[in-house]
Coordinates of C-alpha atoms in Angstrom, one line a residue:
X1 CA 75.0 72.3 114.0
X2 CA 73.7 68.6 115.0
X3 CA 72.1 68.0 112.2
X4 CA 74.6 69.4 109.8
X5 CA 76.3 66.1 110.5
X6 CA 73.2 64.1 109.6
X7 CA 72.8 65.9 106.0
X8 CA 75.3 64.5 103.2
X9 CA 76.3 66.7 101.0
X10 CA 78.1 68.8 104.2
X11 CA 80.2 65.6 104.5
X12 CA 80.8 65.5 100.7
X13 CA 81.8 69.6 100.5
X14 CA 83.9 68.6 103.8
X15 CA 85.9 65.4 102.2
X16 CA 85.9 67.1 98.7
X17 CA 88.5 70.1 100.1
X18 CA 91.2 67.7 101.2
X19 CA 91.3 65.8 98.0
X20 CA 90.6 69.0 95.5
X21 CA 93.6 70.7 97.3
X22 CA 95.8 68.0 96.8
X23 CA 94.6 67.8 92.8
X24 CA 95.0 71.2 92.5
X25 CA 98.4 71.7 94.2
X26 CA 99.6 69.1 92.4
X27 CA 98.3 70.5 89.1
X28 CA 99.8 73.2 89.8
X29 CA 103.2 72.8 90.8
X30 CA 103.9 70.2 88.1
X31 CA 102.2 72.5 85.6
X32 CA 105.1 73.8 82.7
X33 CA 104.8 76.9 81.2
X34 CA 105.3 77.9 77.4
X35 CA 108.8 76.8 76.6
X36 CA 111.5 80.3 74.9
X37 CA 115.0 79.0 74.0
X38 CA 117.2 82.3 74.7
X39 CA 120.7 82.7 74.3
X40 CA 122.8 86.0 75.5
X41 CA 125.8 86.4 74.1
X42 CA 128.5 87.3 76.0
X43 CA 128.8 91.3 76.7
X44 CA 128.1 94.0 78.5
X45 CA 124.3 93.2 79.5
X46 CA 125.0 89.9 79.4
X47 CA 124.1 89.1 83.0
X48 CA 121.7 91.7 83.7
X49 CA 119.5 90.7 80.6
X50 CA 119.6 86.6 81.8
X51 CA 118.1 88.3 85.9
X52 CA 115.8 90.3 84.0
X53 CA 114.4 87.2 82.1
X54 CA 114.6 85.1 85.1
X55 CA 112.7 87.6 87.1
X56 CA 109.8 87.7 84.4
X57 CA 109.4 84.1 84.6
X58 CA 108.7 84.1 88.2
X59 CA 105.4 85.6 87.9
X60 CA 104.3 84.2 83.9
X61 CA 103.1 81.3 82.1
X62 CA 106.7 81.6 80.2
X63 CA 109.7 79.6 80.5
X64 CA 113.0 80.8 80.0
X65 CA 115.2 78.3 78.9
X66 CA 118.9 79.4 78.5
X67 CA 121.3 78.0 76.0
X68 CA 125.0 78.0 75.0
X69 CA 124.7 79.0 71.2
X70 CA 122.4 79.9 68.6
X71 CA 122.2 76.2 67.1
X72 CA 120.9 75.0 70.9
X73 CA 118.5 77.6 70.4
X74 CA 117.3 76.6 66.7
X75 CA 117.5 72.6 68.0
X76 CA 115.0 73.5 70.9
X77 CA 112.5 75.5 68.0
X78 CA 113.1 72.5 65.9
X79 CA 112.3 70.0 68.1
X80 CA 109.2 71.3 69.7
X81 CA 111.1 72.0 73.2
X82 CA 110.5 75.6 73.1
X83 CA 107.8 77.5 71.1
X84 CA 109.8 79.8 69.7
X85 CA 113.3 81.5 70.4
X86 CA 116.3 84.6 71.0
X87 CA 119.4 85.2 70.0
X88 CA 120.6 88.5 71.9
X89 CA 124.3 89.5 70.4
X90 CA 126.9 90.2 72.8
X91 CA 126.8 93.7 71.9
X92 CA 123.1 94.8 72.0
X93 CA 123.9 97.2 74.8
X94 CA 126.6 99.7 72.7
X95 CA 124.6 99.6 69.5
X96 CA 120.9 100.2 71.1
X97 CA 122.9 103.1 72.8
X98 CA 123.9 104.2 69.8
X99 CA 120.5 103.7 68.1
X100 CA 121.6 101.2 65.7
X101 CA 120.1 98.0 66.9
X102 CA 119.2 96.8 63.5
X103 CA 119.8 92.4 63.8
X104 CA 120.5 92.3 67.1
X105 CA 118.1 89.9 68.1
X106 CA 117.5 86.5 66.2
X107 CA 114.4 85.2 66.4
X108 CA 113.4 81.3 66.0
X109 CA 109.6 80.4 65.4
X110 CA 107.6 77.7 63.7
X111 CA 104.4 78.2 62.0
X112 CA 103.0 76.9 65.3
X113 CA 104.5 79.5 67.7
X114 CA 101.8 80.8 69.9
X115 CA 103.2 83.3 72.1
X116 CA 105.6 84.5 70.0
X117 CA 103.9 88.2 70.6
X118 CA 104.5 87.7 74.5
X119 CA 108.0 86.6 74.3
X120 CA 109.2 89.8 72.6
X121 CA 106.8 91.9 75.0
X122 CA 108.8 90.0 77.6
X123 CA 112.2 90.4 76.1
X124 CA 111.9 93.8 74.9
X125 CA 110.5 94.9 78.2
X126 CA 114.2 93.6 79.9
X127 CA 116.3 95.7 77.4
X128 CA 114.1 98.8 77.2
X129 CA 114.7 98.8 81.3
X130 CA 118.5 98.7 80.6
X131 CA 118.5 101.1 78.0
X132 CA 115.9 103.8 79.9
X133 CA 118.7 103.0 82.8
X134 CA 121.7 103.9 81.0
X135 CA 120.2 107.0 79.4
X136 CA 119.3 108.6 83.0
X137 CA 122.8 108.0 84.7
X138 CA 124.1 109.8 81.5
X139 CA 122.1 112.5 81.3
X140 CA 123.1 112.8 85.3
X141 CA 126.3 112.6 85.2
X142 CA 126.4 115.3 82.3
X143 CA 123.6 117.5 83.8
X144 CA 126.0 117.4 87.2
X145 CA 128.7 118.0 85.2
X146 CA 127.3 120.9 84.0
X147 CA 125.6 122.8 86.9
X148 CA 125.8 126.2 87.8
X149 CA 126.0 127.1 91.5
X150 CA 122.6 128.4 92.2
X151 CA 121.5 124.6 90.4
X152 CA 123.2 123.0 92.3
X153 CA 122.8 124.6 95.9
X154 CA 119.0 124.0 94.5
X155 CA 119.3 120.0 94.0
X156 CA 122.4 119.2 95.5
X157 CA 121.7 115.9 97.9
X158 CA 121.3 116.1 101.9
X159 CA 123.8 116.8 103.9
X160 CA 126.2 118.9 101.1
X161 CA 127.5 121.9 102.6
X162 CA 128.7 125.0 100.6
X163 CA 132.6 124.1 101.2
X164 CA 132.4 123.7 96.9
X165 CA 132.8 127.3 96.9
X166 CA 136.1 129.2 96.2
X167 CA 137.6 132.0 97.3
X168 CA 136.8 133.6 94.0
X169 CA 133.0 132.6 94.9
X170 CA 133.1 130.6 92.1
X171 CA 131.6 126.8 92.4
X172 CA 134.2 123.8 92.0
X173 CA 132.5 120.6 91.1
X174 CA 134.9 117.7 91.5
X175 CA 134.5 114.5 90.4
X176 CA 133.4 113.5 93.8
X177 CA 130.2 115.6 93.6
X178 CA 129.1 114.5 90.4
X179 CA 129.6 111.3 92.0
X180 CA 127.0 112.1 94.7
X181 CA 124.8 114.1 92.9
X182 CA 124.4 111.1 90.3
X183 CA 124.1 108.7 92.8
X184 CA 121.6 110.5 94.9
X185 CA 119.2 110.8 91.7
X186 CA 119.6 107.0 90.7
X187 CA 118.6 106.1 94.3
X188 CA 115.2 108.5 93.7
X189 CA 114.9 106.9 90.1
X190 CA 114.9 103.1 92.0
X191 CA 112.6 104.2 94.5
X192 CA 109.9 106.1 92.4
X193 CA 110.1 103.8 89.3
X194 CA 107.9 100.9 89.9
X195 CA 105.9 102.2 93.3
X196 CA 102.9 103.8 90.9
X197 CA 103.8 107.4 92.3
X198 CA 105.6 108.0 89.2
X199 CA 104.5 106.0 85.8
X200 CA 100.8 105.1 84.6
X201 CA 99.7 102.8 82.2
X202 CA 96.4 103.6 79.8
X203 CA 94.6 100.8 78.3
X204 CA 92.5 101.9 75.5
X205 CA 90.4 100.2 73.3
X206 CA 90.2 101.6 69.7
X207 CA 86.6 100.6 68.6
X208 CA 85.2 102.3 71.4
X209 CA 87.2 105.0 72.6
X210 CA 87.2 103.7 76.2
X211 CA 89.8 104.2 78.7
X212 CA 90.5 102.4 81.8
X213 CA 93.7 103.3 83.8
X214 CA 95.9 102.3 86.3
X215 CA 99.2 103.2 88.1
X216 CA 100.5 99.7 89.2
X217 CA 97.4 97.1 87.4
X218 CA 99.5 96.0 84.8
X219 CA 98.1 93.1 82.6
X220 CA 99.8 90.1 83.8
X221 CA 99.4 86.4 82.2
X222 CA 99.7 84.4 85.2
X223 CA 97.1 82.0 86.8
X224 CA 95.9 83.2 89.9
X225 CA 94.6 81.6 93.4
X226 CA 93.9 78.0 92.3
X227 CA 93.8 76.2 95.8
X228 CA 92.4 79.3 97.6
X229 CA 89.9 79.8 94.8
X230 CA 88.8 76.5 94.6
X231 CA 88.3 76.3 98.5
X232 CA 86.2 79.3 98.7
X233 CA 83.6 78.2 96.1
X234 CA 82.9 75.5 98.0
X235 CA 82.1 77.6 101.3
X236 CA 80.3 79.6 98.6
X237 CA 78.2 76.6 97.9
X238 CA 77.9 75.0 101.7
X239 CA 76.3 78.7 102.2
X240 CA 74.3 78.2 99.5
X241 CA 73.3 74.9 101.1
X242 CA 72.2 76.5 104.1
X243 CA 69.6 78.5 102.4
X244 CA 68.0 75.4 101.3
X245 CA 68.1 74.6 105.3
X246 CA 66.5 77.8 105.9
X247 CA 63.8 77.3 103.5
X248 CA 62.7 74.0 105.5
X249 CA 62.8 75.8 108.8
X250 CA 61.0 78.4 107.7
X251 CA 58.6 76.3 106.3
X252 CA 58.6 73.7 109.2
X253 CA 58.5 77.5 111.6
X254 CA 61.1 75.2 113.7
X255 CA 62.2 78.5 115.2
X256 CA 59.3 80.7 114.7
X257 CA 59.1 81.4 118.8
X258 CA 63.0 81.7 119.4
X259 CA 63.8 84.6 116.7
X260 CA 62.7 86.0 113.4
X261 CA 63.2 84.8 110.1
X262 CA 66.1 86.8 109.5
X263 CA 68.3 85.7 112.4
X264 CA 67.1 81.8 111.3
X265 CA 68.1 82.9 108.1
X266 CA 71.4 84.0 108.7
X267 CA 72.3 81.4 111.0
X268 CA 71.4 78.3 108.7
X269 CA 73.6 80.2 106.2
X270 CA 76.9 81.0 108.5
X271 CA 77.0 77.7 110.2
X272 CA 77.9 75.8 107.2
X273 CA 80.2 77.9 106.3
X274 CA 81.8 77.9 109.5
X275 CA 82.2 74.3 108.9
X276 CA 83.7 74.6 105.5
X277 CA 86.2 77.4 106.9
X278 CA 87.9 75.5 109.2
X279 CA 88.3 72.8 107.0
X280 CA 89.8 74.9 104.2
X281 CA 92.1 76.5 106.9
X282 CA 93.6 73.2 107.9
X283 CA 94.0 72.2 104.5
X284 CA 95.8 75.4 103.4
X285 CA 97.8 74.8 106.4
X286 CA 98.7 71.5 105.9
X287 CA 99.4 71.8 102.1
X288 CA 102.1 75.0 102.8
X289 CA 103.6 72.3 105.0
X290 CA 104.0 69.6 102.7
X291 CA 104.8 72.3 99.3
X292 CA 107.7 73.9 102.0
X293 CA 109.2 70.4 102.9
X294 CA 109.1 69.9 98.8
X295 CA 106.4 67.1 99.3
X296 CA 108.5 64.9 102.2
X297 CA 106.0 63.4 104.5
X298 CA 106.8 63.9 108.2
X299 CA 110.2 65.7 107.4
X300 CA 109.9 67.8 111.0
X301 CA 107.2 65.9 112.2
X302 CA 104.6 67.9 114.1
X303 CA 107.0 70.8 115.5
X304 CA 107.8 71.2 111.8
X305 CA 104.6 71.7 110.5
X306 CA 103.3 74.1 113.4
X307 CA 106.4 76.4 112.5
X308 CA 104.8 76.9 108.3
X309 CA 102.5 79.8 109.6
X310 CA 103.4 82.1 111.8
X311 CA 101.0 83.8 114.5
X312 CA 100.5 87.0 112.0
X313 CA 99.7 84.3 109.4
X314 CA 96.9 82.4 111.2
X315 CA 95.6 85.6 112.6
X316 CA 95.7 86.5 108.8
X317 CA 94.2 83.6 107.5
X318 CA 91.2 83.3 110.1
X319 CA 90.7 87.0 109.9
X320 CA 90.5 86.9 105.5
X321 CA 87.6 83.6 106.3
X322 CA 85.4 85.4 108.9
X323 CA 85.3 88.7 106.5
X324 CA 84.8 86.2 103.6
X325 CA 81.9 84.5 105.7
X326 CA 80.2 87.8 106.6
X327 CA 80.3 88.5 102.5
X328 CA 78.9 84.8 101.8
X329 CA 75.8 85.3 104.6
X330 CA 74.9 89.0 103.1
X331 CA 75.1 87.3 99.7
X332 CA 73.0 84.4 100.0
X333 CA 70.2 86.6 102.0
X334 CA 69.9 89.1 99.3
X335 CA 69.9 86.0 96.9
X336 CA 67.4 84.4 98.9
X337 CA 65.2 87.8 98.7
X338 CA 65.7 87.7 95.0
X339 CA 64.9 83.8 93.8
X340 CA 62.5 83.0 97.3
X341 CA 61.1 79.4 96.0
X342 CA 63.1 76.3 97.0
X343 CA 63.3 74.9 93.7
X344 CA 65.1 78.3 92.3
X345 CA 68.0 78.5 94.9
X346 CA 68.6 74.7 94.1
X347 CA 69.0 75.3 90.7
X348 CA 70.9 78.7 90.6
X349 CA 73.4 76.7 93.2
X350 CA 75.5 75.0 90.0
X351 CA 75.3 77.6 88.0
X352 CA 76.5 80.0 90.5
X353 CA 79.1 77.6 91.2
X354 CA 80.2 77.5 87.8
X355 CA 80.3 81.2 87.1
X356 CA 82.3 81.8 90.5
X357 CA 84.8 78.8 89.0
X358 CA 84.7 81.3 85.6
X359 CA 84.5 84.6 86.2
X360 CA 86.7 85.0 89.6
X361 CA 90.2 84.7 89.6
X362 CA 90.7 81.1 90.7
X363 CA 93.0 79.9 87.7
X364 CA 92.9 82.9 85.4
X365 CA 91.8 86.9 85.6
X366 CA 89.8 87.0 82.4
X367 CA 89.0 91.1 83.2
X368 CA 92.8 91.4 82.5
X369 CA 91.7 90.4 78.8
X370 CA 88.3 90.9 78.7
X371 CA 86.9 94.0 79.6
X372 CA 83.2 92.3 80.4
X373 CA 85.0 89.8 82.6
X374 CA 86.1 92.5 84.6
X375 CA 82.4 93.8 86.1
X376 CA 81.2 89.9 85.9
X377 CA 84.2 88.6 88.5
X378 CA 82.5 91.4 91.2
X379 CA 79.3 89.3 90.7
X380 CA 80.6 86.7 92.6
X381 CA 81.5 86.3 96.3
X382 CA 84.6 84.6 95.5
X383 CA 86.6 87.3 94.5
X384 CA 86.5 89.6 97.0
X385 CA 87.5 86.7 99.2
X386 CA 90.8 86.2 96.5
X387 CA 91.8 89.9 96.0

């Protein structure tokens, strides 16, 4: 551990994670996403369309951008402020009920529009939702509406007794039940609609005929990980360093009467990492602080910044490194098996470094795109540390 402190490039991985988290973070949070003028018109989805937008932008490389009219909308297109952009008339919500949703959306877009695709994925998903929503309370209320006894005894909700029952042994819904009965099904459709125990999605590609499926992987355009990605290819490549450490003790047999290779082995490569670790934990640490306080220096002082994680978090945090080291060490000494001369590991170390920077999510999931990129990214250390 001594003489970590005598070899440069430890000091350079350890100085580089401050100043990379700070680039990144700051990359990051001033980073603005594809610009969509969209204007809803007042009506009945009016406000349930602009949360549903809002809601998709949290987790995508879009921005929403609401305006008052259709000519804010066209002025934003024309003057490159947004990519491309909706109109959604006031009364999209009776006529897609009624199947005649011809013209109800306007769309703005210049021959340089690239995500013009996305946005109406996006958009479209919002209304389908409202439109899948309003066609089950419906059929609800009229299946309810419409049940015989024996049905309803069947499905009627917890807790219903048989008091519905005349004296002519006859069933009297009242409005009431319906009531219940629909209500009692909506709260099942809200549970089971987005927890994958319900709804699939199938991905297939038409050249080849394959298939891969999922209940709740759904392709999502959003950058992934940066900071944490970026910190954990470094104690990728400070374990990586360690095997080059290991090669000179080996050589040198510094340790050849204390244990066997193997244990030297494993050592040289976990110690560096250990290093690393506890660097990048600090850092992470430190950077919540400062993104939570929205980039004040000192605003709590010291009390203030040991309140950003709480005990679950550390033990969280500490607990995802150690696993992450034990995955590093068992790497680089199957690596070190496979490439054996000094010279190879040296040279495999940037390229590694590279591919991990690629192929893992630490600023975009290419296997959500590219099929290849998904059985590349397990390749790589780094993302089992991410995911």
């Amino acid at each position: 551990m001594k003489r970590l402190w005598r070899q440069p490039v430890y000091i350079v991985l350890l100085a580089l994670l401050p100043i990379l988290g700070w680039v990144v973070t700051g990359l990051e949070q001033s980073e603005r996403g594809a610009g969509v003028a969209v204007c809803v018109e007042a009506g009945a989805w009016n406000r349930q369309i602009t949360e549903g937008l809002q809601e998709q932008a949290a987790d995508s490389i879009l921005e929403f951008v609401f305006c008052e009219d259709a000519y804010e909308v066209e002025r934003n297109v024309i003057s490159g402020e947004a990519d491309c952009g909706f109109v959604i008339a006031g009364d999209i919500g009776d006529r897609v009920m009624d199947r005649e949703w011809s013209k109800t959306v306007t769309v703005y877009e210049t021959p340089a529009s690239s995500i013009m695709g996305m946005a109406k994925e996006r958009i479209g998903g919002v209304i389908f939702k409202l439109y899948s929503e309003q066609c089950y309370e419906t059929y609800m209320l009229t299946t309810a509406a419409g049940l015989q006894e024996a049905d309803y005894y069947a499905a009627r909700p917890p807790g219903t007794g048989k008091d519905a029952v005349n004296e002519n042994g006859d069933i009297d819904i009242s409005d009431k039940m319906i009531e219940d009965f629909a209500d009692f099904a909506w709260d099942a459709y809200e549970t089971h609609l987005v927890d994958g125990s319900t709804f699939g999605f199938r991905y297939i590609s038409g050249d080849q005929g394959s298939q891969y499926t999922s209940d709740t992987d759904v392709i999502s355009d959003t950058v992934v990980f940066p900071v944490k990605g970026v910190f954990a290819v470094i104690i990728f490549i400070s374990g990586m360093c360690g095997m080059l450490e290991y090669d000179t003790d080996r050589r040198e047999k510094r340790f050849i009467r204390l244990a066997p290779n193997i244990l030297t082995c494993i050592v040289d490569i976990w110690i560096p990492t250990v290093f690393v670790s506890v660097a990048a934990l600090l850092c992470l640490w430190i950077l919540d602080g400062v993104i939570l306080r929205g980039g004040a220096a000192g605003t709590g002082g010291l009390r203030g910044l040991l309140s950003v994680w709480s005990a679950g978090m550390w033990t969280g945090q500490i607990g995802r490194l150690l696993l992450y080291q034990v995955i590093v060490v068992v790497y680089c000494c199957l690596l070190g098996m496979v490439l054996r001369r000094r010279e190879t590991i040296a040279a495999a170390i940037p390229i590694l470094s590279i591919g991990s920077l690629v192929c893992a999510p630490v600023f975009v999931r290419l296997g959500s795109y590219v099929p290849v990129f998904a059985v590349l990214e397990k390749l790589f250390p780094v993302t089992y540390y991410l995911i």
